[in-house]
């Protein structure tokens, strides 16, 4: 169940709109509700931008290296997942 949140006119802290006073500073609330602004998308890291430049290139060597790195990463993650599964299954 989504509840409507409003910012406090005094301190700016977001809280439940049904409360008559702000739980942070105790100031009276205005009964109008405002949507909380969406969080901005995180900016990709330098490594992500580097690999995306490899994926978008027309050079077949770099594109092949990108696919090789991606395949090795998938194998590495599969090995880690299998080891974690073994650890979880060992006690029982």
Short mmCIF file of N, CA and C in Angstrom, two decimals:
data_model
loop_
_atom_site.label_atom_id
_atom_site.label_comp_id
_atom_site.label_asym_id
_atom_site.label_seq_id
_atom_site.Cartn_x
_atom_site.Cartn_y
_atom_site.Cartn_z
N UNK A 1 0.85 -1.17 0.00
CA UNK A 1 0.00 0.00 0.00
C UNK A 1 0.89 1.23 0.00
N UNK A 2 0.67 2.11 -0.98
CA UNK A 2 1.44 3.35 -1.06
C UNK A 2 0.78 4.40 -0.19
N UNK A 3 1.59 5.10 0.52
CA UNK A 3 1.05 6.19 1.31
C UNK A 3 1.56 7.50 0.70
N UNK A 4 0.78 8.52 0.83
CA UNK A 4 1.14 9.82 0.28
C UNK A 4 2.07 10.52 1.25
N UNK A 5 3.15 11.04 0.72
CA UNK A 5 4.10 11.77 1.54
C UNK A 5 4.15 13.23 1.11
N UNK A 6 4.40 14.11 2.07
CA UNK A 6 4.54 15.53 1.79
C UNK A 6 5.79 16.04 2.50
N UNK A 7 6.41 17.08 1.93
CA UNK A 7 7.54 17.67 2.63
C UNK A 7 7.05 18.65 3.70
N UNK A 8 7.78 18.72 4.77
CA UNK A 8 7.46 19.67 5.83
C UNK A 8 7.80 21.08 5.33
N UNK A 9 6.89 22.05 5.51
CA UNK A 9 7.19 23.41 5.06
C UNK A 9 8.31 24.07 5.86
N UNK A 10 8.61 23.56 7.05
CA UNK A 10 9.65 24.15 7.88
C UNK A 10 11.02 23.52 7.67
N UNK A 11 11.08 22.18 7.80
CA UNK A 11 12.40 21.52 7.73
C UNK A 11 12.64 20.79 6.41
N UNK A 12 11.58 20.53 5.61
CA UNK A 12 11.74 19.89 4.32
C UNK A 12 11.82 18.37 4.34
N UNK A 13 11.70 17.75 5.51
CA UNK A 13 11.76 16.29 5.62
C UNK A 13 10.44 15.70 5.12
N UNK A 14 10.52 14.65 4.29
CA UNK A 14 9.32 13.98 3.76
C UNK A 14 8.79 13.00 4.80
N UNK A 15 7.47 13.03 5.01
CA UNK A 15 6.84 12.10 5.94
C UNK A 15 5.39 11.89 5.52
N UNK A 16 4.69 11.00 6.23
CA UNK A 16 3.31 10.63 5.91
C UNK A 16 2.42 11.87 5.95
N UNK A 17 1.60 12.02 4.91
CA UNK A 17 0.74 13.20 4.79
C UNK A 17 -0.40 13.20 5.79
N UNK A 18 -0.74 12.03 6.34
CA UNK A 18 -1.88 11.98 7.26
C UNK A 18 -1.52 12.49 8.66
N UNK A 19 -0.24 12.69 8.94
CA UNK A 19 0.15 13.19 10.26
C UNK A 19 -0.15 14.68 10.37
N UNK A 20 -0.69 15.13 11.51
CA UNK A 20 -1.02 16.55 11.65
C UNK A 20 0.21 17.43 11.89
N UNK A 21 1.27 16.84 12.44
CA UNK A 21 2.49 17.60 12.68
C UNK A 21 3.68 16.83 12.13
N UNK A 22 4.75 17.53 11.84
CA UNK A 22 5.98 16.91 11.32
C UNK A 22 6.65 16.11 12.43
N UNK A 23 6.98 14.84 12.18
CA UNK A 23 7.64 14.06 13.23
C UNK A 23 9.08 14.50 13.48
N UNK A 24 9.64 15.28 12.57
CA UNK A 24 11.03 15.71 12.72
C UNK A 24 11.14 16.98 13.56
N UNK A 25 10.35 18.01 13.17
CA UNK A 25 10.50 19.30 13.87
C UNK A 25 9.27 19.70 14.67
N UNK A 26 8.12 19.03 14.48
CA UNK A 26 6.91 19.33 15.25
C UNK A 26 6.08 20.46 14.69
N UNK A 27 6.44 20.98 13.52
CA UNK A 27 5.66 22.08 12.93
C UNK A 27 4.36 21.55 12.36
N UNK A 28 3.34 22.42 12.28
CA UNK A 28 2.05 22.05 11.70
C UNK A 28 2.20 21.76 10.22
N UNK A 29 1.34 20.87 9.70
CA UNK A 29 1.44 20.44 8.30
C UNK A 29 0.39 21.13 7.45
N UNK A 30 0.73 21.37 6.22
CA UNK A 30 -0.24 21.83 5.23
C UNK A 30 -0.84 20.58 4.60
N UNK A 31 -2.12 20.57 4.34
CA UNK A 31 -2.80 19.35 3.91
C UNK A 31 -2.63 19.03 2.42
N UNK A 32 -1.90 19.83 1.66
CA UNK A 32 -1.70 19.53 0.25
C UNK A 32 -0.61 18.48 0.10
N UNK A 33 -0.83 17.55 -0.85
CA UNK A 33 0.16 16.50 -1.07
C UNK A 33 0.93 16.78 -2.35
N UNK A 34 2.19 16.46 -2.32
CA UNK A 34 3.09 16.68 -3.45
C UNK A 34 3.81 15.37 -3.71
N UNK A 35 4.00 15.03 -4.99
CA UNK A 35 4.74 13.81 -5.30
C UNK A 35 6.22 14.01 -5.00
N UNK A 36 6.82 12.97 -4.45
CA UNK A 36 8.24 12.99 -4.17
C UNK A 36 9.00 12.96 -5.49
N UNK A 37 9.99 13.82 -5.67
CA UNK A 37 10.71 13.83 -6.95
C UNK A 37 11.49 12.53 -7.14
N UNK A 38 11.54 12.01 -8.38
CA UNK A 38 12.26 10.75 -8.61
C UNK A 38 13.76 10.94 -8.46
N UNK A 39 14.42 9.86 -8.03
CA UNK A 39 15.87 9.92 -7.88
C UNK A 39 16.51 9.87 -9.27
N UNK A 40 17.54 10.65 -9.49
CA UNK A 40 18.20 10.59 -10.81
C UNK A 40 18.93 9.26 -10.98
N UNK A 41 19.01 8.81 -12.22
CA UNK A 41 19.70 7.56 -12.52
C UNK A 41 21.19 7.72 -12.23
N UNK A 42 21.82 6.69 -11.64
CA UNK A 42 23.25 6.81 -11.35
C UNK A 42 24.05 6.86 -12.64
N UNK A 43 25.12 7.65 -12.62
CA UNK A 43 25.98 7.78 -13.78
C UNK A 43 26.86 6.53 -13.89
N UNK A 44 27.06 5.99 -15.10
CA UNK A 44 27.88 4.79 -15.24
C UNK A 44 29.34 5.07 -14.85
N UNK A 45 29.99 4.04 -14.33
CA UNK A 45 31.37 4.20 -13.90
C UNK A 45 32.29 4.30 -15.12
N UNK A 46 33.54 4.65 -14.88
CA UNK A 46 34.51 4.77 -15.96
C UNK A 46 34.74 3.43 -16.64
N UNK A 47 34.74 2.34 -15.86
CA UNK A 47 34.93 1.02 -16.43
C UNK A 47 33.75 0.63 -17.33
N UNK A 48 32.53 0.95 -16.90
CA UNK A 48 31.36 0.68 -17.73
C UNK A 48 31.42 1.45 -19.04
N UNK A 49 31.80 2.74 -18.96
CA UNK A 49 31.92 3.54 -20.19
C UNK A 49 33.00 2.98 -21.09
N UNK A 50 34.11 2.49 -20.53
CA UNK A 50 35.21 1.92 -21.30
C UNK A 50 34.74 0.69 -22.06
N UNK A 51 34.05 -0.24 -21.37
CA UNK A 51 33.58 -1.45 -22.03
C UNK A 51 32.48 -1.15 -23.04
N UNK A 52 31.64 -0.17 -22.77
CA UNK A 52 30.61 0.19 -23.75
C UNK A 52 31.23 0.78 -25.00
N UNK A 53 32.35 1.47 -24.87
CA UNK A 53 33.04 1.97 -26.07
C UNK A 53 33.59 0.81 -26.88
N UNK A 54 34.01 -0.27 -26.22
CA UNK A 54 34.46 -1.48 -26.93
C UNK A 54 33.28 -2.12 -27.65
N UNK A 55 32.13 -2.16 -27.01
CA UNK A 55 30.96 -2.82 -27.61
C UNK A 55 30.44 -2.03 -28.81
N UNK A 56 30.59 -0.71 -28.80
CA UNK A 56 30.05 0.13 -29.86
C UNK A 56 31.04 0.36 -31.00
N UNK A 57 32.26 -0.13 -30.89
CA UNK A 57 33.26 0.12 -31.92
C UNK A 57 33.03 -0.72 -33.16
N UNK A 58 33.61 -0.27 -34.28
CA UNK A 58 33.53 -1.04 -35.52
C UNK A 58 34.74 -1.95 -35.67
N UNK A 59 35.73 -1.81 -34.80
CA UNK A 59 36.94 -2.63 -34.85
C UNK A 59 36.59 -4.05 -34.40
N UNK A 60 36.78 -5.06 -35.26
CA UNK A 60 36.41 -6.42 -34.87
C UNK A 60 37.27 -6.98 -33.75
N UNK A 61 38.52 -6.53 -33.61
CA UNK A 61 39.38 -7.01 -32.53
C UNK A 61 38.85 -6.55 -31.17
N UNK A 62 38.50 -5.27 -31.08
CA UNK A 62 37.96 -4.76 -29.81
C UNK A 62 36.60 -5.38 -29.50
N UNK A 63 35.78 -5.56 -30.53
CA UNK A 63 34.47 -6.19 -30.30
C UNK A 63 34.64 -7.63 -29.82
N UNK A 64 35.63 -8.35 -30.39
CA UNK A 64 35.91 -9.71 -29.95
C UNK A 64 36.44 -9.74 -28.53
N UNK A 65 37.31 -8.79 -28.17
CA UNK A 65 37.81 -8.70 -26.79
C UNK A 65 36.67 -8.41 -25.82
N UNK A 66 35.74 -7.57 -26.23
CA UNK A 66 34.59 -7.27 -25.39
C UNK A 66 33.77 -8.53 -25.13
N UNK A 67 33.49 -9.29 -26.19
CA UNK A 67 32.72 -10.52 -26.04
C UNK A 67 33.47 -11.55 -25.21
N UNK A 68 34.81 -11.63 -25.38
CA UNK A 68 35.62 -12.55 -24.58
C UNK A 68 35.58 -12.17 -23.10
N UNK A 69 35.72 -10.88 -22.80
CA UNK A 69 35.66 -10.42 -21.41
C UNK A 69 34.29 -10.71 -20.81
N UNK A 70 33.24 -10.50 -21.58
CA UNK A 70 31.90 -10.77 -21.10
C UNK A 70 31.71 -12.27 -20.81
N UNK A 71 32.22 -13.12 -21.70
CA UNK A 71 32.10 -14.57 -21.50
C UNK A 71 32.90 -15.02 -20.28
N UNK A 72 34.11 -14.49 -20.11
CA UNK A 72 34.92 -14.85 -18.95
C UNK A 72 34.26 -14.40 -17.65
N UNK A 73 33.64 -13.23 -17.68
CA UNK A 73 32.93 -12.74 -16.50
C UNK A 73 31.76 -13.66 -16.14
N UNK A 74 31.04 -14.15 -17.15
CA UNK A 74 29.92 -15.05 -16.90
C UNK A 74 30.42 -16.37 -16.32
N UNK A 75 31.53 -16.89 -16.82
CA UNK A 75 32.09 -18.13 -16.28
C UNK A 75 32.54 -17.92 -14.84
N UNK A 76 33.19 -16.80 -14.58
CA UNK A 76 33.64 -16.47 -13.23
C UNK A 76 32.45 -16.41 -12.26
N UNK A 77 31.38 -15.74 -12.66
CA UNK A 77 30.19 -15.63 -11.81
C UNK A 77 29.55 -17.00 -11.59
N UNK A 78 29.55 -17.86 -12.62
CA UNK A 78 28.98 -19.20 -12.47
C UNK A 78 29.80 -20.02 -11.46
N UNK A 79 31.12 -19.91 -11.50
CA UNK A 79 31.97 -20.62 -10.55
C UNK A 79 31.72 -20.13 -9.14
N UNK A 80 31.63 -18.82 -8.96
CA UNK A 80 31.37 -18.24 -7.64
C UNK A 80 30.00 -18.71 -7.13
N UNK A 81 28.99 -18.70 -7.99
CA UNK A 81 27.65 -19.14 -7.58
C UNK A 81 27.67 -20.62 -7.19
N UNK A 82 28.42 -21.45 -7.92
CA UNK A 82 28.50 -22.87 -7.59
C UNK A 82 29.19 -23.07 -6.24
N UNK A 83 30.26 -22.33 -5.99
CA UNK A 83 30.96 -22.45 -4.71
C UNK A 83 30.05 -22.02 -3.56
N UNK A 84 29.31 -20.94 -3.75
CA UNK A 84 28.37 -20.50 -2.72
C UNK A 84 27.26 -21.52 -2.50
N UNK A 85 26.79 -22.16 -3.58
CA UNK A 85 25.79 -23.20 -3.45
C UNK A 85 26.35 -24.38 -2.65
N UNK A 86 27.62 -24.76 -2.91
CA UNK A 86 28.24 -25.84 -2.17
C UNK A 86 28.35 -25.52 -0.68
N UNK A 87 28.71 -24.29 -0.39
CA UNK A 87 28.82 -23.86 1.01
C UNK A 87 27.45 -23.92 1.69
N UNK A 88 26.42 -23.48 0.97
CA UNK A 88 25.06 -23.48 1.55
C UNK A 88 24.52 -24.90 1.70
N UNK A 89 24.88 -25.79 0.78
CA UNK A 89 24.35 -27.16 0.81
C UNK A 89 25.14 -28.08 1.74
N UNK A 90 26.34 -27.71 2.10
CA UNK A 90 27.20 -28.57 2.91
C UNK A 90 26.61 -28.89 4.28
N UNK A 91 26.09 -27.92 5.02
CA UNK A 91 25.59 -28.23 6.37
C UNK A 91 24.37 -29.16 6.37
N UNK A 92 23.56 -29.11 5.35
CA UNK A 92 22.31 -29.85 5.41
C UNK A 92 22.30 -30.99 4.48
#
